[in-house]
Coordinates of C-alpha atoms and ligand atoms in Angstrom, one line a residue:
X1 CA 168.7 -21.9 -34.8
X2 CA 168.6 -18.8 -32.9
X3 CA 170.1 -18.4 -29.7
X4 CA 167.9 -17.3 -26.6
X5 CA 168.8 -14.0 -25.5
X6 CA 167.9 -12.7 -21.8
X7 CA 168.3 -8.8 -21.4
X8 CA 168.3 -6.9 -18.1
X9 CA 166.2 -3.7 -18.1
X10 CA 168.3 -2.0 -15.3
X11 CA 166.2 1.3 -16.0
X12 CA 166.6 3.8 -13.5
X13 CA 167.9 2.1 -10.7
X14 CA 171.1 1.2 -8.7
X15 CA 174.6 3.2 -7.6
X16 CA 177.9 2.1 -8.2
X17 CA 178.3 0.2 -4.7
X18 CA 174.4 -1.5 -5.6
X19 CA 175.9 -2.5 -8.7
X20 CA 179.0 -4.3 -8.0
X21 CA 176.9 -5.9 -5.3
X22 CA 174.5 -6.9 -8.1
X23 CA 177.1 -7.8 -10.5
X24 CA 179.1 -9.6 -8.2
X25 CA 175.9 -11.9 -7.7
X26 CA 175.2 -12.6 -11.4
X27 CA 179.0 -13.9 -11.7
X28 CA 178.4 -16.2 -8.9
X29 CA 175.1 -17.6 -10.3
X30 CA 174.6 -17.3 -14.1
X31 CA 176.1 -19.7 -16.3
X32 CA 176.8 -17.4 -19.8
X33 CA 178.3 -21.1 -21.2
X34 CA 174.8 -22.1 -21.3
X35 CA 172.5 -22.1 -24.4
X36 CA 171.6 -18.5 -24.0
X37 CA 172.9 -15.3 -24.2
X38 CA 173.1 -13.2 -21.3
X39 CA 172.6 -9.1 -21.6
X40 CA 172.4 -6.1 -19.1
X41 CA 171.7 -2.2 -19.4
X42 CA 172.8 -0.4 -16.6
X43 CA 172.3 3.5 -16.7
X44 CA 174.5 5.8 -18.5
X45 CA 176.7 7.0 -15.5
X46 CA 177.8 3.4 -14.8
X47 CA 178.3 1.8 -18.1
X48 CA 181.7 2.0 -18.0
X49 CA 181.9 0.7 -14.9
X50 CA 180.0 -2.3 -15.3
X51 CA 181.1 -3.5 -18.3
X52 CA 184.7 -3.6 -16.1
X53 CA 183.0 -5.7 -13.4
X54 CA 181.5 -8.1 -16.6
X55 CA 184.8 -8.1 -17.9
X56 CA 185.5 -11.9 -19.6
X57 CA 182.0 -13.2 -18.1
X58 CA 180.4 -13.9 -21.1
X59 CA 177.6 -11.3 -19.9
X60 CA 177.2 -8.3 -22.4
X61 CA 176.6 -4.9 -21.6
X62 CA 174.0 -2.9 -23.1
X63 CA 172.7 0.9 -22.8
X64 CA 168.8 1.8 -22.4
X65 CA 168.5 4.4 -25.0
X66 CA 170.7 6.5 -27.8
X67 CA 170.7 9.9 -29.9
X68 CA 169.8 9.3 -33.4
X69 CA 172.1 12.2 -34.1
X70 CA 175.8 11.3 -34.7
X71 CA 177.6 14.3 -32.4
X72 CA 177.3 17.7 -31.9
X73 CA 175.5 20.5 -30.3
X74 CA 172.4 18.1 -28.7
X75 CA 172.9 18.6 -24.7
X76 CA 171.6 15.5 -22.7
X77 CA 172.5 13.1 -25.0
X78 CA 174.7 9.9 -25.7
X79 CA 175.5 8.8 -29.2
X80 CA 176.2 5.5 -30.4
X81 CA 180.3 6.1 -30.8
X82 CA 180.0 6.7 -27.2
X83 CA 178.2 4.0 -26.4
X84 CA 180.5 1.1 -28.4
X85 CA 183.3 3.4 -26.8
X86 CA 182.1 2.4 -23.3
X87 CA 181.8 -1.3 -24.4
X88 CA 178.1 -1.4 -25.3
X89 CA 177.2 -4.5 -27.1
X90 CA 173.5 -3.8 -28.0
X91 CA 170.6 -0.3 -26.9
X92 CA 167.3 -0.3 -26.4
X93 CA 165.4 1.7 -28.8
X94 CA 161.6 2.6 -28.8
X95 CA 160.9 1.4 -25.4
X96 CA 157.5 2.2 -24.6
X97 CA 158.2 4.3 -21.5
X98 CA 160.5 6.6 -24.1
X99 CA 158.0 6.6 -26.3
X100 CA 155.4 7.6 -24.0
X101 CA 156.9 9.6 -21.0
X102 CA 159.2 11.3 -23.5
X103 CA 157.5 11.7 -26.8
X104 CA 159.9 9.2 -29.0
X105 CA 157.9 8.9 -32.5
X106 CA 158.4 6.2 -34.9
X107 CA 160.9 8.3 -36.8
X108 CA 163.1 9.1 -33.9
X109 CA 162.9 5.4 -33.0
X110 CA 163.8 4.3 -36.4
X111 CA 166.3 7.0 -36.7
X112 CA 167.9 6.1 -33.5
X113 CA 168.1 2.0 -34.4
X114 CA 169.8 3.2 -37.7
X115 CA 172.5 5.1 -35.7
X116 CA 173.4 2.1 -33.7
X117 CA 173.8 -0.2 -36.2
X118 CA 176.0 2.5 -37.7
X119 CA 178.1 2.2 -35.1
X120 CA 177.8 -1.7 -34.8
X121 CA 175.7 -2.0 -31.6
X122 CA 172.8 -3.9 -32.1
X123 CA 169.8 -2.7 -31.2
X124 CA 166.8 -4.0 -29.3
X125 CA 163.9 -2.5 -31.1
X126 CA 160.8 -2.5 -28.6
X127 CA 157.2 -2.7 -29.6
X128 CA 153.9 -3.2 -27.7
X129 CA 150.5 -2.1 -27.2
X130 CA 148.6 0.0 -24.5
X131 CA 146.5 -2.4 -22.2
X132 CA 142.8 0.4 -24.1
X133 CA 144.4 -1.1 -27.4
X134 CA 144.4 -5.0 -26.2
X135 CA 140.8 -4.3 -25.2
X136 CA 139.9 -2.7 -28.0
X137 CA 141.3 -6.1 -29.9
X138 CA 143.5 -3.9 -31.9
X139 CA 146.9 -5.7 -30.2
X140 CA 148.2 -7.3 -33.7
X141 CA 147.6 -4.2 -35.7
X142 CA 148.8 -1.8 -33.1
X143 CA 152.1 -3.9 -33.4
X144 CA 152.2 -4.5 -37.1
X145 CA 151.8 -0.5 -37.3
X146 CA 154.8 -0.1 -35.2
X147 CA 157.2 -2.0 -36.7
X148 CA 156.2 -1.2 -39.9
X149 CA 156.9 2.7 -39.3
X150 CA 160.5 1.7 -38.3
X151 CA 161.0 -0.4 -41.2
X152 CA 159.6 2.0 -43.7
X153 CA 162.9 4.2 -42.8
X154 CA 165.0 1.6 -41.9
X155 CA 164.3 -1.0 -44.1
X156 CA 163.6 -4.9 -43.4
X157 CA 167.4 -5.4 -44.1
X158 CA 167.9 -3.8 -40.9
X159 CA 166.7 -6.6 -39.2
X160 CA 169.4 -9.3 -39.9
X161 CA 171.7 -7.3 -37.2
X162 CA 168.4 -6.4 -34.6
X163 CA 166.1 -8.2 -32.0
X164 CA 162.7 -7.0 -31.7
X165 CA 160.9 -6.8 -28.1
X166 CA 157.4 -7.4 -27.7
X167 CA 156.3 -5.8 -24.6
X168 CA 152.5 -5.3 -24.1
X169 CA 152.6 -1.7 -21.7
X170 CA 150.0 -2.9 -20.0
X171 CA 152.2 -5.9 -18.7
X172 CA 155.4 -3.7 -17.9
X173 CA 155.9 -3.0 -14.3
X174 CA 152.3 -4.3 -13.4
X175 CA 153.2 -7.5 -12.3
X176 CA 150.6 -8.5 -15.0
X177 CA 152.2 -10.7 -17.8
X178 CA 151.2 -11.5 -20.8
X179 CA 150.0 -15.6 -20.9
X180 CA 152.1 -17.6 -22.9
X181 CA 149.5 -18.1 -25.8
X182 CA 148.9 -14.1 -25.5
X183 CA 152.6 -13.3 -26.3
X184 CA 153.2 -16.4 -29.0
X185 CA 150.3 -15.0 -31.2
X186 CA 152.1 -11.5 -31.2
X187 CA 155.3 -13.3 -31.5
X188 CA 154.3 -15.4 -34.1
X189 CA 152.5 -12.2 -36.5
X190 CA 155.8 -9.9 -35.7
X191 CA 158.0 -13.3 -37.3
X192 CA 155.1 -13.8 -39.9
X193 CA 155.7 -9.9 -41.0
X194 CA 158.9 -10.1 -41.4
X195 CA 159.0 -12.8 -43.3
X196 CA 156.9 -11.3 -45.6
X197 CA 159.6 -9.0 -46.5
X198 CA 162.6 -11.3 -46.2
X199 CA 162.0 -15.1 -45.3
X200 CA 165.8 -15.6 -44.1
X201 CA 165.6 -12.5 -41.7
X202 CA 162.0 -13.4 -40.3
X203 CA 163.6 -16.9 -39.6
X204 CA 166.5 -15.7 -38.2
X205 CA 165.7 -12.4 -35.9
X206 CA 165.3 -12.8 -32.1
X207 CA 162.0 -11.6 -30.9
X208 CA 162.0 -11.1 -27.0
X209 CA 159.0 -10.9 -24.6
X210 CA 158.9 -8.4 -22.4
X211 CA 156.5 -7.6 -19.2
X212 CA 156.7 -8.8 -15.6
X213 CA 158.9 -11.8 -16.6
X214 CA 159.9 -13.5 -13.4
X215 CA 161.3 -16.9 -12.8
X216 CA 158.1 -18.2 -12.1
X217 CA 156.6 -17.8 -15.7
X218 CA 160.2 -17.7 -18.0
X219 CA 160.1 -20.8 -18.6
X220 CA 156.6 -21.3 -20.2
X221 CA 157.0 -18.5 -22.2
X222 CA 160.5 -19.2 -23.2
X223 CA 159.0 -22.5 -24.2
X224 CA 156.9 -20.8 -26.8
X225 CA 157.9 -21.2 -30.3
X226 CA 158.8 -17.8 -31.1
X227 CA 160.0 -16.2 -27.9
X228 CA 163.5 -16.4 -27.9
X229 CA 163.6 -14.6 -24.7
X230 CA 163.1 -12.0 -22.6
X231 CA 163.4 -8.7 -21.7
X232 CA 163.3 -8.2 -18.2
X233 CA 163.0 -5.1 -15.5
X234 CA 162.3 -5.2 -12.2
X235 CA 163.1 -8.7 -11.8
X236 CA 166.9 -8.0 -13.4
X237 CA 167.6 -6.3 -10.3
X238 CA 168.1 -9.3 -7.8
X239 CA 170.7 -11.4 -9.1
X240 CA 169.1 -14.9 -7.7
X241 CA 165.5 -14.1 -10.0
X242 CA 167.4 -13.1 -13.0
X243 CA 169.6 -16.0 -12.8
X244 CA 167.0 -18.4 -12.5
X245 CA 165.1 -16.3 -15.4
X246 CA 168.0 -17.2 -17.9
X247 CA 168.3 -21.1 -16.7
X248 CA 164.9 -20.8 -17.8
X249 CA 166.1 -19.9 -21.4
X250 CA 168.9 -21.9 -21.3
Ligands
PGA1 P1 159.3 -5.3 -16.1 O1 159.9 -4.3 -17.3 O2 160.0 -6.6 -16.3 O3 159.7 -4.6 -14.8 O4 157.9 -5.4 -16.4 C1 160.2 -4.8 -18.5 C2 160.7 -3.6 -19.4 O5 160.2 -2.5 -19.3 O6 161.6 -3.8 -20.2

């Protein structure tokens, strides 16, 4: 049985008086008792901060990205000590607007997944295909390829303590989601891989949809057999959608 998880894709948005507002909200209106398990990532600045404000809710705190790089001399960045320092639960890692506005390869993606389970987050590993590739019918490949680059350096065991996000680009901020039946075939060949490696893990990992989820469509695509979730942006920053996004996985 594998618990519905519903992640919050703050990106970069918000202030501290924006986010206690926001927070404040969430506390009111989601029920973290329910079935599923609730998640945000707020930016760096204000993890801290937050995860106070979450304090004993039951809602998890989460970062957007981390340095595959333990410490030292690598300006700009924020390691996974830090982050399970500040109270991070889980990171993102290989979201497709790192991979594509700031050159994250497969490697670094894989490197960076391995340091946060180093450091006991777990890690939200993100793949998904460009809206040229889903034309070009090349979606399932294009998906296989990505997780299999990660897993060639991190090795399928890496899954038992991961979720995977599926999050066709083309889908992401566009308003434009991916139809139930769309996302549940991708869903279904990223399980279907895995198991091919290790049956218990490919059972067990949580594979999240990602893409314009809203309250209006959660539900159906919650529904769906394997989509234990979703990762959610723009709609994660007003408290009444996102609640009524995790009733729908609840
Ligand atoms: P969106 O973003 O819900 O705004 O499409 C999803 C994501 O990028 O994680």
């Amino acid at each position: 049985m594998r618990q519905p998880l519903v992640a919050g894709n703050w990106k970069m948005h918000g202030s501290r008086v924006e986010n206690a507002s926001l927070v404040s909200a969430l506390l009111d209106l989601v029920q973290p008792e329910k079935r599923a398990e609730i998640m945000v990532c707020p930016p760096f600045p204000y993890l801290l901060e937050t995860g106070r404000l979450l304090k004993d809710s039951g809602i998890a705190l989460g970062a957007q990205s981390v340095c595959a790089e333990a410490q030292g001399a690598f300006t700009g960045e924020v390691s996974a000590a830090m982050l399970k320092d500040a109270g991070c639960a889980y990171v993102l890692v290989g979201h497709s607007e790192r991979r594509q506005l700031y050159g994250e390869s497969a490697d670094l993606v894989a490197g960076k997944l391995m340091a946060a389970q180093s450091h006991g987050l777990v890690p939200v590993l993100c793949v998904g295909e460009t809206l040229e590739e889903r034309e070009g019918g090349q979606t399932l490949n294009v998906v296989s390829r990505q997780l299999e680059a990660v897993l060639s350096v991190s090795g399928v065991g890496s899954l038992a303590k991961a979720v995977i996000a599926y999050e066709p680009v083309w889908a992401i901020g566009t308003g434009r989601t991916a139809s139930s039946e769309q996302a549940q075939e991708v869903h279904a060949t990223i399980r279907a891989k895995v198991a091919g490696l290790d049956a218990t893990i490919g059972g067990s990992v949580r594979i999240l949809y990602g893409g314009s989820v809203k309250a209006s469509n959660a539900r159906e695509l919650f529904a769906m057999p394997d989509i234990d979730g979703g990762l959610v942006g723009g709609a994660s920053l007003k408290a009444d959608e996102f609640a009524r996004i995790c009733a729908g996985a609840g």
